[in-house]
Tab-separated table of C-alpha atoms in Angstrom:
chain	number	residue	atom	x	y	z
W	275	MET	CA	106.332	-6.314	-28.429
W	276	GLY	CA	104.274	-9.342	-27.514
W	277	THR	CA	102.846	-7.639	-24.487
W	278	GLY	CA	101.983	-4.454	-26.426
W	279	HIS	CA	100.322	-6.449	-29.178
W	280	PHE	CA	98.168	-8.287	-26.633
W	281	PHE	CA	97.147	-4.981	-25.081
W	282	TRP	CA	95.984	-3.560	-28.411
W	283	VAL	CA	93.943	-6.680	-29.115
W	284	ILE	CA	92.137	-6.351	-25.795
W	285	PHE	CA	91.510	-2.662	-26.437
W	286	TYR	CA	90.057	-3.408	-29.863
W	287	PHE	CA	87.599	-5.987	-28.521
W	288	ALA	CA	86.557	-3.640	-25.698
W	289	SER	CA	85.870	-0.926	-28.251
W	290	LEU	CA	83.701	-3.280	-30.282
W	291	CYS	CA	81.701	-4.302	-27.198
W	292	SER	CA	81.152	-0.713	-26.119
W	293	ALA	CA	80.060	0.241	-29.648
W	294	SER	CA	77.647	-2.649	-29.684
W	295	LEU	CA	76.147	-1.634	-26.336
W	296	ALA	CA	75.887	1.959	-27.496
W	297	ASN	CA	74.034	0.903	-30.605
W	298	ASN	CA	71.643	-1.199	-28.549
W	299	ALA	CA	71.021	1.678	-26.160
W	300	LYS	CA	70.246	4.013	-29.018
W	301	ILE	CA	67.527	1.795	-30.521
W	302	ASN	CA	64.389	3.887	-31.038
W	303	PHE	CA	61.514	1.537	-30.312
W	304	ARG	CA	58.942	4.102	-31.486
W	305	GLU	CA	60.649	4.011	-34.838
W	306	LYS	CA	60.546	0.221	-34.705
W	307	GLU	CA	56.779	0.378	-34.014
W	308	LYS	CA	56.318	2.591	-37.065
W	309	LYS	CA	58.253	0.179	-39.233
W	310	VAL	CA	56.277	-2.799	-37.919
W	311	LEU	CA	52.955	-1.009	-38.490
W	312	ASP	CA	53.990	-0.089	-42.003
W	313	GLN	CA	55.055	-3.665	-42.530
W	314	ILE	CA	51.819	-5.318	-41.403
W	315	LEU	CA	49.316	-2.562	-42.284
W	316	GLY	CA	50.938	-1.084	-45.342
W	317	ALA	CA	49.152	-0.549	-48.626
W	318	GLY	CA	48.414	-3.803	-50.372
W	319	LYS	CA	49.464	-5.910	-47.363
W	320	TYR	CA	46.342	-5.922	-45.155
W	321	ASP	CA	42.692	-5.702	-46.125
W	322	ALA	CA	40.376	-4.754	-43.227
W	323	ARG	CA	37.356	-5.987	-45.192
W	324	ILE	CA	38.392	-9.635	-44.900
W	325	ARG	CA	37.663	-11.403	-41.644
W	326	PRO	CA	40.449	-13.362	-39.904
W	327	SER	CA	40.812	-17.105	-40.243
W	328	GLY	CA	39.313	-19.523	-37.793
W	329	LEU	CA	41.003	-21.317	-34.927
W	330	ASN	CA	44.578	-22.389	-35.749
W	331	GLY	CA	44.360	-20.830	-39.194
W	332	THR	CA	41.451	-23.003	-40.327
W	333	ASP	CA	38.519	-21.892	-42.456
W	334	GLY	CA	36.191	-22.019	-39.435
W	335	PRO	CA	34.490	-19.019	-37.839
W	336	ALA	CA	36.512	-16.278	-36.226
W	337	ILE	CA	36.378	-16.502	-32.433
W	338	VAL	CA	35.863	-13.217	-30.559
W	339	ARG	CA	36.001	-13.217	-26.764
W	340	ILE	CA	34.107	-10.540	-24.845
W	341	ASN	CA	34.487	-9.082	-21.361
W	342	LEU	CA	32.911	-6.060	-19.666
W	343	PHE	CA	33.633	-3.718	-16.789
W	344	VAL	CA	30.498	-1.985	-15.466
W	345	ARG	CA	31.595	1.431	-14.260
W	346	SER	CA	28.240	2.778	-13.121
W	347	ILE	CA	24.492	2.304	-13.407
W	348	MET	CA	22.924	5.731	-13.467
W	349	THR	CA	19.149	5.344	-13.487
W	350	ILE	CA	16.518	2.616	-13.607
W	351	SER	CA	13.232	4.038	-14.853
W	352	ASP	CA	10.007	2.211	-14.016
W	353	ILE	CA	7.753	4.347	-16.175
W	354	LYS	CA	9.992	4.047	-19.280
W	355	MET	CA	11.162	0.519	-18.440
W	356	GLU	CA	14.796	1.259	-19.195
W	357	TYR	CA	18.123	1.682	-17.442
W	358	SER	CA	21.331	3.570	-18.172
W	359	VAL	CA	24.771	2.049	-17.771
W	360	GLN	CA	28.345	3.133	-18.414
W	361	LEU	CA	30.828	0.392	-19.148
W	362	THR	CA	34.211	-0.460	-20.593
W	363	PHE	CA	33.653	-2.890	-23.430
W	364	ARG	CA	36.464	-5.167	-24.615
W	365	GLU	CA	36.810	-7.601	-27.536
W	366	GLN	CA	39.746	-9.875	-28.240
W	367	TRP	CA	40.436	-12.058	-31.266
W	368	THR	CA	43.387	-13.440	-33.241
W	369	ASP	CA	44.337	-12.234	-36.720
W	370	GLU	CA	47.380	-14.112	-37.987
W	371	ARG	CA	47.978	-11.481	-40.646
W	372	LEU	CA	49.059	-9.086	-37.859
W	373	LYS	CA	51.937	-11.162	-36.477
W	374	PHE	CA	55.262	-9.317	-36.084
W	375	ASP	CA	58.728	-9.653	-34.573
W	376	ASP	CA	58.800	-8.505	-30.949
W	377	ILE	CA	62.569	-7.849	-30.967
W	378	GLN	CA	63.358	-10.526	-28.427
W	379	GLY	CA	60.407	-9.606	-26.204
W	380	ARG	CA	61.182	-5.885	-26.079
W	381	LEU	CA	58.181	-4.886	-28.162
W	382	LYS	CA	55.205	-6.113	-26.110
W	383	TYR	CA	52.366	-4.713	-28.259
W	384	LEU	CA	51.447	-2.039	-30.768
W	385	THR	CA	48.786	0.567	-29.994
W	386	LEU	CA	46.304	2.034	-32.453
W	387	THR	CA	43.552	4.617	-31.983
W	388	GLU	CA	41.886	4.182	-35.374
W	389	ALA	CA	39.545	1.206	-35.409
W	390	ASN	CA	39.137	1.280	-39.193
W	391	ARG	CA	42.756	0.243	-39.746
W	392	VAL	CA	42.010	-3.399	-38.818
W	393	TRP	CA	39.084	-5.759	-39.186
W	394	MET	CA	36.443	-5.263	-36.474
W	395	PRO	CA	33.561	-7.556	-35.411
W	396	ASP	CA	30.147	-6.124	-36.305
W	397	LEU	CA	28.790	-6.353	-32.787
W	398	PHE	CA	25.749	-4.327	-31.716
W	399	PHE	CA	23.585	-4.083	-28.590
W	400	SER	CA	20.216	-5.521	-29.520
W	401	ASN	CA	18.210	-3.917	-26.663
W	402	GLU	CA	19.837	-0.502	-26.948
W	403	LYS	CA	17.679	2.636	-27.033
W	404	GLU	CA	20.399	5.269	-26.981
W	405	GLY	CA	24.172	5.256	-26.768
W	406	HIS	CA	27.243	7.433	-27.220
W	407	PHE	CA	31.023	7.287	-27.057
W	408	HIS	CA	33.208	9.381	-24.756
W	409	ASN	CA	35.544	11.848	-26.450
W	410	ILE	CA	36.811	13.949	-23.544
W	411	ILE	CA	39.682	14.816	-23.694
W	412	MET	CA	40.522	12.287	-26.390
W	413	PRO	CA	38.391	9.423	-27.709
W	414	ASN	CA	38.311	6.735	-25.007
W	415	VAL	CA	39.254	3.879	-27.302
W	416	TYR	CA	42.385	1.902	-28.112
W	417	ILE	CA	43.490	-1.167	-30.082
W	418	ARG	CA	46.423	-3.301	-29.016
W	419	ILE	CA	48.110	-5.686	-31.437
W	420	PHE	CA	50.273	-8.367	-29.832
W	421	PRO	CA	53.182	-10.179	-31.532
W	422	ASN	CA	51.210	-13.425	-31.920
W	423	GLY	CA	48.489	-11.594	-33.903
W	424	SER	CA	46.084	-11.198	-30.990
W	425	VAL	CA	44.014	-7.982	-31.131
W	426	LEU	CA	42.459	-6.282	-28.097
W	427	TYR	CA	39.801	-3.611	-28.666
W	428	SER	CA	38.679	-1.509	-25.688
W	429	ILE	CA	36.208	1.396	-25.572
W	430	ARG	CA	34.200	3.299	-22.963
W	431	ILE	CA	30.542	3.769	-23.846
W	432	SER	CA	27.290	4.871	-22.200
W	433	LEU	CA	24.083	3.054	-23.089
W	434	THR	CA	20.387	3.364	-22.369
W	435	LEU	CA	18.929	-0.123	-22.616
W	436	ALA	CA	15.384	-1.452	-22.601
W	437	CYS	CA	14.402	-3.413	-19.502
W	438	PRO	CA	10.911	-4.981	-19.675
W	439	MET	CA	9.594	-5.180	-16.115
W	440	ASN	CA	6.927	-7.234	-14.400
W	441	LEU	CA	5.383	-4.930	-11.786
W	442	LYS	CA	2.839	-7.320	-10.255
W	443	LEU	CA	4.782	-7.337	-6.968
W	444	TYR	CA	5.730	-3.633	-7.005
W	445	PRO	CA	7.261	-2.332	-4.734
W	446	LEU	CA	8.235	-5.721	-3.285
W	447	ASP	CA	9.633	-6.946	-6.577
W	448	ARG	CA	12.898	-7.966	-8.192
W	449	GLN	CA	13.709	-7.036	-11.771
W	450	ILE	CA	16.053	-8.657	-14.304
W	451	CYS	CA	17.597	-6.214	-16.769
W	452	SER	CA	19.622	-7.669	-19.629
W	453	LEU	CA	22.499	-6.464	-21.757
W	454	ARG	CA	22.422	-8.272	-25.125
W	455	MET	CA	25.244	-8.258	-27.683
W	456	ALA	CA	24.945	-9.905	-31.091
W	457	SER	CA	26.491	-9.970	-34.524
W	458	TYR	CA	24.641	-7.890	-37.079
W	459	GLY	CA	25.817	-9.363	-40.373
W	460	TRP	CA	28.163	-12.284	-39.767
W	461	THR	CA	26.452	-15.605	-39.098
W	462	THR	CA	27.821	-18.286	-36.782
W	463	ASN	CA	29.550	-19.837	-39.820
W	464	ASP	CA	31.830	-16.792	-39.966
W	465	LEU	CA	31.813	-15.229	-36.485
W	466	VAL	CA	31.212	-16.594	-32.989
W	467	PHE	CA	31.146	-14.574	-29.777
W	468	LEU	CA	32.326	-16.227	-26.563
W	469	TRP	CA	32.688	-14.980	-23.020
W	470	LYS	CA	36.260	-14.567	-21.882
W	471	GLU	CA	37.359	-17.291	-19.517
W	472	GLY	CA	37.721	-16.450	-15.876
W	473	ASP	CA	35.760	-13.357	-14.927
W	474	PRO	CA	34.067	-11.967	-18.054
W	475	VAL	CA	31.930	-9.371	-16.244
W	476	GLN	CA	33.248	-7.082	-13.527
W	477	VAL	CA	31.306	-4.481	-11.549
W	478	VAL	CA	32.760	-1.503	-9.733
W	479	LYS	CA	32.873	-2.145	-5.991
W	480	ASN	CA	31.263	1.082	-4.758
W	481	LEU	CA	28.238	0.794	-7.027
W	482	HIS	CA	25.339	2.674	-5.411
W	483	LEU	CA	21.776	2.921	-6.645
W	484	PRO	CA	19.124	5.090	-4.921
W	485	ARG	CA	16.202	2.647	-5.071
W	486	PHE	CA	17.744	-0.667	-6.115
W	487	THR	CA	20.425	-3.094	-5.020
W	488	LEU	CA	22.358	-5.185	-7.525
W	489	GLU	CA	22.101	-8.673	-6.031
W	490	LYS	CA	23.955	-10.653	-8.700
W	491	PHE	CA	24.600	-10.950	-12.434
W	492	LEU	CA	24.697	-13.943	-14.749
W	493	THR	CA	26.278	-14.460	-18.156
W	494	ASP	CA	24.665	-16.598	-20.826
W	495	TYR	CA	24.323	-17.147	-24.578
W	496	CYS	CA	21.312	-16.089	-26.635
W	497	ASN	CA	21.930	-17.114	-30.238
W	498	SER	CA	19.069	-16.130	-32.513
W	499	LYS	CA	17.845	-17.675	-35.750
W	500	THR	CA	16.296	-15.586	-38.522
W	501	ASN	CA	15.515	-16.051	-42.184
W	502	THR	CA	19.085	-15.104	-43.064
W	503	GLY	CA	20.793	-17.532	-40.685
W	504	GLU	CA	21.855	-17.995	-37.089
W	505	TYR	CA	23.671	-15.178	-35.321
W	506	SER	CA	25.890	-15.384	-32.273
W	507	CYS	CA	24.636	-13.538	-29.192
W	508	LEU	CA	25.791	-12.946	-25.611
W	509	LYS	CA	23.823	-11.559	-22.701
W	510	VAL	CA	24.314	-10.389	-19.124
W	511	ASP	CA	21.353	-10.616	-16.734
W	512	LEU	CA	21.506	-8.069	-13.909
W	513	LEU	CA	19.239	-8.958	-10.971
W	514	PHE	CA	18.053	-5.842	-9.124
W	515	LYS	CA	16.182	-5.890	-5.813
W	516	ARG	CA	14.033	-2.871	-5.047
W	517	GLU	CA	14.787	-1.101	-1.777
W	518	PHE	CA	11.582	-1.307	0.287
W	519	SER	CA	12.464	1.191	3.025
W	520	TYR	CA	11.813	4.151	0.727
W	521	TYR	CA	8.303	2.962	-0.105
W	522	LEU	CA	7.593	2.041	3.525
W	523	ILE	CA	8.275	5.617	4.603
W	524	GLN	CA	6.734	7.386	1.615
W	525	ILE	CA	3.661	5.234	0.903
W	526	TYR	CA	2.735	2.554	3.415
W	527	ILE	CA	3.068	4.462	6.695
W	528	PRO	CA	1.243	7.612	5.399
W	529	CYS	CA	-1.603	5.455	4.068
W	530	CYS	CA	-1.923	3.698	7.447
W	531	MET	CA	-2.008	7.056	9.194
W	532	LEU	CA	-4.766	8.326	6.900
W	533	VAL	CA	-6.870	5.233	7.559
W	534	ILE	CA	-6.425	5.587	11.327
W	535	VAL	CA	-7.276	9.305	11.188
W	536	SER	CA	-10.528	8.464	9.380
W	537	TRP	CA	-11.525	6.334	12.407
W	538	VAL	CA	-11.462	9.413	14.657
W	539	SER	CA	-14.949	10.273	13.407
W	540	PHE	CA	-16.291	7.183	15.203
W	541	TRP	CA	-15.376	8.809	18.525
W	542	LEU	CA	-16.921	12.185	17.754
W	543	ASP	CA	-20.441	13.014	18.805
W	544	GLN	CA	-23.066	12.118	16.249
W	545	GLY	CA	-24.366	15.659	16.373
W	546	ALA	CA	-20.982	17.127	15.331
W	547	VAL	CA	-21.901	17.017	11.663
W	548	PRO	CA	-19.379	19.627	10.351
W	549	ALA	CA	-16.451	17.994	12.151
W	550	ARG	CA	-17.250	14.475	10.989
W	551	VAL	CA	-17.988	15.492	7.396
W	552	SER	CA	-14.850	17.628	7.051
W	553	LEU	CA	-12.707	14.874	8.564
W	554	GLY	CA	-14.102	12.198	6.239
W	555	VAL	CA	-13.884	14.306	3.085
W	556	THR	CA	-10.350	15.526	3.887
W	557	THR	CA	-8.974	12.047	4.480
W	558	LEU	CA	-10.714	10.761	1.343
W	559	LEU	CA	-9.247	13.516	-0.848
W	560	THR	CA	-5.785	13.078	0.671
W	561	MET	CA	-5.886	9.344	0.055
W	562	ALA	CA	-7.026	9.886	-3.540
W	563	THR	CA	-4.178	12.357	-4.101
W	564	GLN	CA	-1.693	9.879	-2.649
W	565	THR	CA	-2.969	7.154	-4.974
W	566	SER	CA	-2.785	9.347	-8.069
W	567	GLY	CA	0.765	10.410	-7.175
W	568	ILE	CA	1.841	6.779	-6.911
W	569	ASN	CA	0.297	5.858	-10.249
W	570	ALA	CA	1.898	8.873	-11.940
W	571	SER	CA	5.357	7.357	-11.392
W	572	LEU	CA	4.393	3.990	-12.908
W	573	PRO	CA	3.499	2.899	-16.437
W	574	PRO	CA	-0.173	2.131	-17.182
W	575	VAL	CA	-0.196	-1.668	-17.084
W	576	SER	CA	-3.166	-3.984	-17.542
W	577	TYR	CA	-2.628	-6.064	-14.384
W	578	THR	CA	-3.029	-5.307	-10.685
W	579	LYS	CA	0.099	-4.414	-8.750
W	580	ALA	CA	0.743	-5.002	-5.061
W	581	ILE	CA	0.666	-1.267	-4.429
W	582	ASP	CA	-2.740	-1.077	-6.156
W	583	VAL	CA	-4.140	-3.608	-3.698
W	584	TRP	CA	-2.806	-1.620	-0.760
W	585	THR	CA	-3.983	1.807	-1.890
W	586	GLY	CA	-7.328	0.414	-3.070
W	587	VAL	CA	-8.094	-1.184	0.297
W	588	CYS	CA	-6.956	1.910	2.219
W	589	LEU	CA	-9.133	4.090	0.017
W	590	THR	CA	-12.041	1.713	0.656
W	591	PHE	CA	-11.583	1.985	4.436
W	592	VAL	CA	-11.530	5.791	4.281
W	593	PHE	CA	-14.605	5.822	2.061
W	594	GLY	CA	-16.299	3.323	4.367
W	595	ALA	CA	-15.717	5.623	7.341
W	596	LEU	CA	-17.448	8.427	5.452
W	597	LEU	CA	-20.377	6.167	4.557
W	598	GLU	CA	-20.585	5.061	8.196
W	599	PHE	CA	-21.279	8.631	9.241
W	600	ALA	CA	-24.006	8.874	6.618
W	601	LEU	CA	-25.579	5.739	8.082
W	602	VAL	CA	-25.212	7.099	11.616
W	603	ASN	CA	-26.832	10.369	10.608
W	604	TYR	CA	-29.742	8.553	8.966
W	605	ALA	CA	-30.207	6.301	12.034
W	606	SER	CA	-30.086	9.313	14.343
W	607	ARG	CA	-32.785	11.151	12.409
W	608	SER	CA	-34.874	7.986	12.296
W	609	ASP	CA	-34.536	7.531	16.058
W	610	MET	CA	-35.483	11.153	16.634
W	611	HIS	CA	-38.562	10.771	14.447
W	612	LYS	CA	-39.666	7.652	16.318
W	613	GLU	CA	-39.080	9.344	19.661
W	614	ASN	CA	-41.226	12.276	18.589
W	615	MET	CA	-43.979	9.921	17.482
W	616	LYS	CA	-43.903	8.113	20.846
W	617	LYS	CA	-44.007	11.431	22.670
W	618	LYS	CA	-47.022	12.520	20.692
W	619	ARG	CA	-48.714	9.211	21.374
W	620	ARG	CA	-48.059	9.540	25.115
W	621	ASP	CA	-49.390	13.081	25.062
W	622	LEU	CA	-52.588	11.902	23.365
W	623	GLU	CA	-53.031	9.076	25.875
W	624	GLN	CA	-52.447	11.457	28.765
W	625	ALA	CA	-54.944	13.888	27.316
W	626	SER	CA	-57.587	11.145	26.982
W	627	ILE	CA	-56.971	10.018	30.565
W	628	ASP	CA	-57.327	13.589	31.819
W	629	ALA	CA	-60.579	13.985	29.894
W	630	ALA	CA	-61.957	10.764	31.372
W	631	SER	CA	-61.061	11.825	34.930
W	632	ASP	CA	-62.804	15.133	34.389
W	633	LEU	CA	-65.963	13.301	33.332
W	634	LEU	CA	-65.810	11.076	36.448
W	635	ASP	CA	-65.445	14.094	38.717
W	636	THR	CA	-68.530	15.786	37.248
W	637	ASP	CA	-70.711	12.644	37.416
W	638	SER	CA	-72.491	12.770	40.773
W	639	ASN	CA	-73.996	9.291	40.415
W	640	ALA	CA	-70.666	7.615	39.851
W	641	THR	CA	-69.968	4.498	41.856
W	642	PHE	CA	-66.534	3.515	43.098
W	643	ALA	CA	-65.273	-0.020	43.239
W	644	MET	CA	-63.796	-0.975	46.591
W	645	LYS	CA	-60.687	-3.096	46.748
W	646	PRO	CA	-61.304	-6.352	48.574
W	647	LEU	CA	-59.522	-6.862	51.882
W	648	VAL	CA	-58.854	-10.515	51.239
W	649	ARG	CA	-57.246	-11.765	48.058
W	650	HIS	CA	-58.469	-14.939	46.470
W	651	PRO	CA	-55.999	-17.645	45.425
W	652	GLY	CA	-56.441	-16.866	41.712
W	653	ASP	CA	-55.946	-13.167	42.134
W	654	PRO	CA	-53.307	-11.823	39.624
W	655	LEU	CA	-51.879	-9.430	42.186
W	656	ALA	CA	-51.256	-12.249	44.633
W	657	LEU	CA	-49.480	-14.285	41.964
W	658	GLU	CA	-47.209	-11.335	41.157
W	659	LYS	CA	-46.237	-10.933	44.799
W	660	LEU	CA	-45.460	-14.652	44.969
W	661	ARG	CA	-43.149	-14.429	41.968
W	662	GLN	CA	-41.243	-11.542	43.534
W	663	CYS	CA	-40.731	-13.565	46.702
W	664	GLU	CA	-39.435	-16.512	44.660
W	665	VAL	CA	-36.998	-14.268	42.838
W	666	HIS	CA	-35.622	-12.894	46.081
W	667	MET	CA	-35.272	-16.389	47.460
W	668	GLN	CA	-33.159	-17.665	44.498
W	669	ALA	CA	-29.353	-17.863	44.880
W	670	PRO	CA	-27.413	-15.111	43.060
W	671	LYS	CA	-25.929	-16.260	39.707
W	672	ARG	CA	-22.305	-15.730	38.657
W	673	PRO	CA	-21.841	-12.796	36.284
W	674	ASN	CA	-21.276	-13.785	32.645
W	675	CYS	CA	-18.296	-12.004	31.091
W	676	CYS	CA	-19.790	-11.967	27.584
W	677	LYS	CA	-23.119	-10.609	28.815
W	678	THR	CA	-21.320	-8.014	30.918
W	679	TRP	CA	-19.308	-6.861	27.866
W	680	LEU	CA	-22.377	-6.851	25.628
W	681	SER	CA	-24.334	-4.878	28.214
W	682	LYS	CA	-22.047	-1.931	27.513
W	683	PHE	CA	-23.536	-1.605	24.039
W	684	PRO	CA	-26.735	0.428	23.844
W	685	THR	CA	-29.633	-1.838	23.003
W	686	ARG	CA	-32.551	0.528	23.035
W	687	GLN	CA	-34.243	1.270	19.766
W	688	CYS	CA	-33.629	4.973	20.170
W	689	SER	CA	-29.794	4.479	20.279
W	690	ARG	CA	-29.151	2.752	16.983
W	691	SER	CA	-26.831	5.529	15.800
W	692	LYS	CA	-24.689	5.218	18.905
W	693	ARG	CA	-24.608	1.461	18.531
W	694	ILE	CA	-23.326	1.787	14.932
W	695	ASP	CA	-20.469	4.024	16.112
W	696	VAL	CA	-19.461	1.629	18.899
W	697	ILE	CA	-19.496	-1.389	16.584
W	698	SER	CA	-17.462	0.527	13.973
W	699	ARG	CA	-14.811	1.368	16.575
W	700	ILE	CA	-14.105	-2.349	16.884
W	701	THR	CA	-14.947	-3.685	13.422
W	702	PHE	CA	-12.842	-1.299	11.306
W	703	PRO	CA	-9.513	-1.837	13.187
W	704	LEU	CA	-10.031	-5.611	13.320
W	705	VAL	CA	-10.735	-5.898	9.600
W	706	PHE	CA	-7.794	-3.619	8.751
W	707	ALA	CA	-5.469	-5.682	10.955
W	708	LEU	CA	-6.693	-8.864	9.244
W	709	PHE	CA	-6.035	-7.301	5.848
W	710	ASN	CA	-2.469	-6.385	6.891
W	711	LEU	CA	-1.859	-9.932	8.047
W	712	VAL	CA	-3.027	-11.392	4.730
W	713	TYR	CA	-1.280	-8.741	2.614
W	714	TRP	CA	2.167	-8.982	4.186
W	715	SER	CA	2.090	-12.759	4.497
W	716	THR	CA	1.178	-13.009	0.798
W	717	TYR	CA	3.795	-10.644	-0.615
W	718	LEU	CA	6.670	-11.017	1.845
W	719	PHE	CA	6.668	-14.797	2.310
W	720	ARG	CA	6.089	-15.732	-1.293
W	721	ASP	CA	8.047	-18.399	-3.154
W	722	GLU	CA	10.914	-17.438	-5.398
W	723	GLU	CA	9.336	-19.357	-8.282
W	724	ASP	CA	6.203	-17.230	-8.107
W	725	GLU	CA	8.364	-14.151	-8.174
């Protein structure tokens, strides 16, 4: 009997243990979540209009910590001075009214999809132009309530934000675009925004922009004071560097080619008027079209940009080549007129000489002067012969390189047009090369402070 009684006691305790384990296994945690939500958010128990208490339950301002995840940056518009970004925005704060029992750590957090059930910070983006939420397939938003009363709010949004740009160094510039977040109605006495410790801003690794490179980003505070009080503000500064290779291929190299093509007219014959005029006018119109196309993609600003300097100087060189032909044509016609006048003068002199010889032939009493056989020491002809002998007796001088090079240039009065062309062949490339040296040394090797 003793042994049987002991057996039944063991069986009874085993049954109790198995029943207890079965009850634990059958706990419906979703039902527990419902009960907890009804307990902390039930009617008359929680008022979403009242802000949470301050740190450690004090009457100080509610502390809200912010962090962002930048998913993509779609476009950066120069003409509108704005950029579009898609990000996951998160806020976290503590509301002691939302504390609950976590059932010995089994209930990690509660999830809500309705933001109006709890108190929310009145944050807004101060430099926002447009924005929208994402509702495909379901609204991309959630609220997590942790057992200690901590609340995490996360949402995916797309924003178009204003980005004032300084285009003085365009297209060799860097731009800083900001993302500003501030409280709309709660002053710093009631609400303070802080960046989350650690890594408050994260950017997707494979971020790719067509014309910019994201060099770095900085977080900072930007509290603002108005007539109604001081408001908490956070900002992220995104530093973008413009990709220069696109503009080198699309703008700088074509402009250089147009300037060089305009110099071809210097090597054409001065009489080829149609060829030189058509070449000059075509390059001028092409350069003007290129300049207008560049300005069409930029806002009308009141200062001079780096690209304006480049296109303006290139346009000046092309226009100067066209004016050079006009000068050459005028000099050629002037030389031709002077040559005709000299020819007429020689014809008149020859005609007068012929008339005088005819008169001498018809004059029978004419006397002829005989050349003396012996020259006197003061005779001009004897002096001239002496000079020639002295010249032949002098030692030959070494050729001067500068004089040899200058002798290649036409120096006669009748070749002024040709001389202008030859000088232009050297002057235009040298001046353009000097301009390139000054331009690139100014804009490429500038100080960061000036930028």
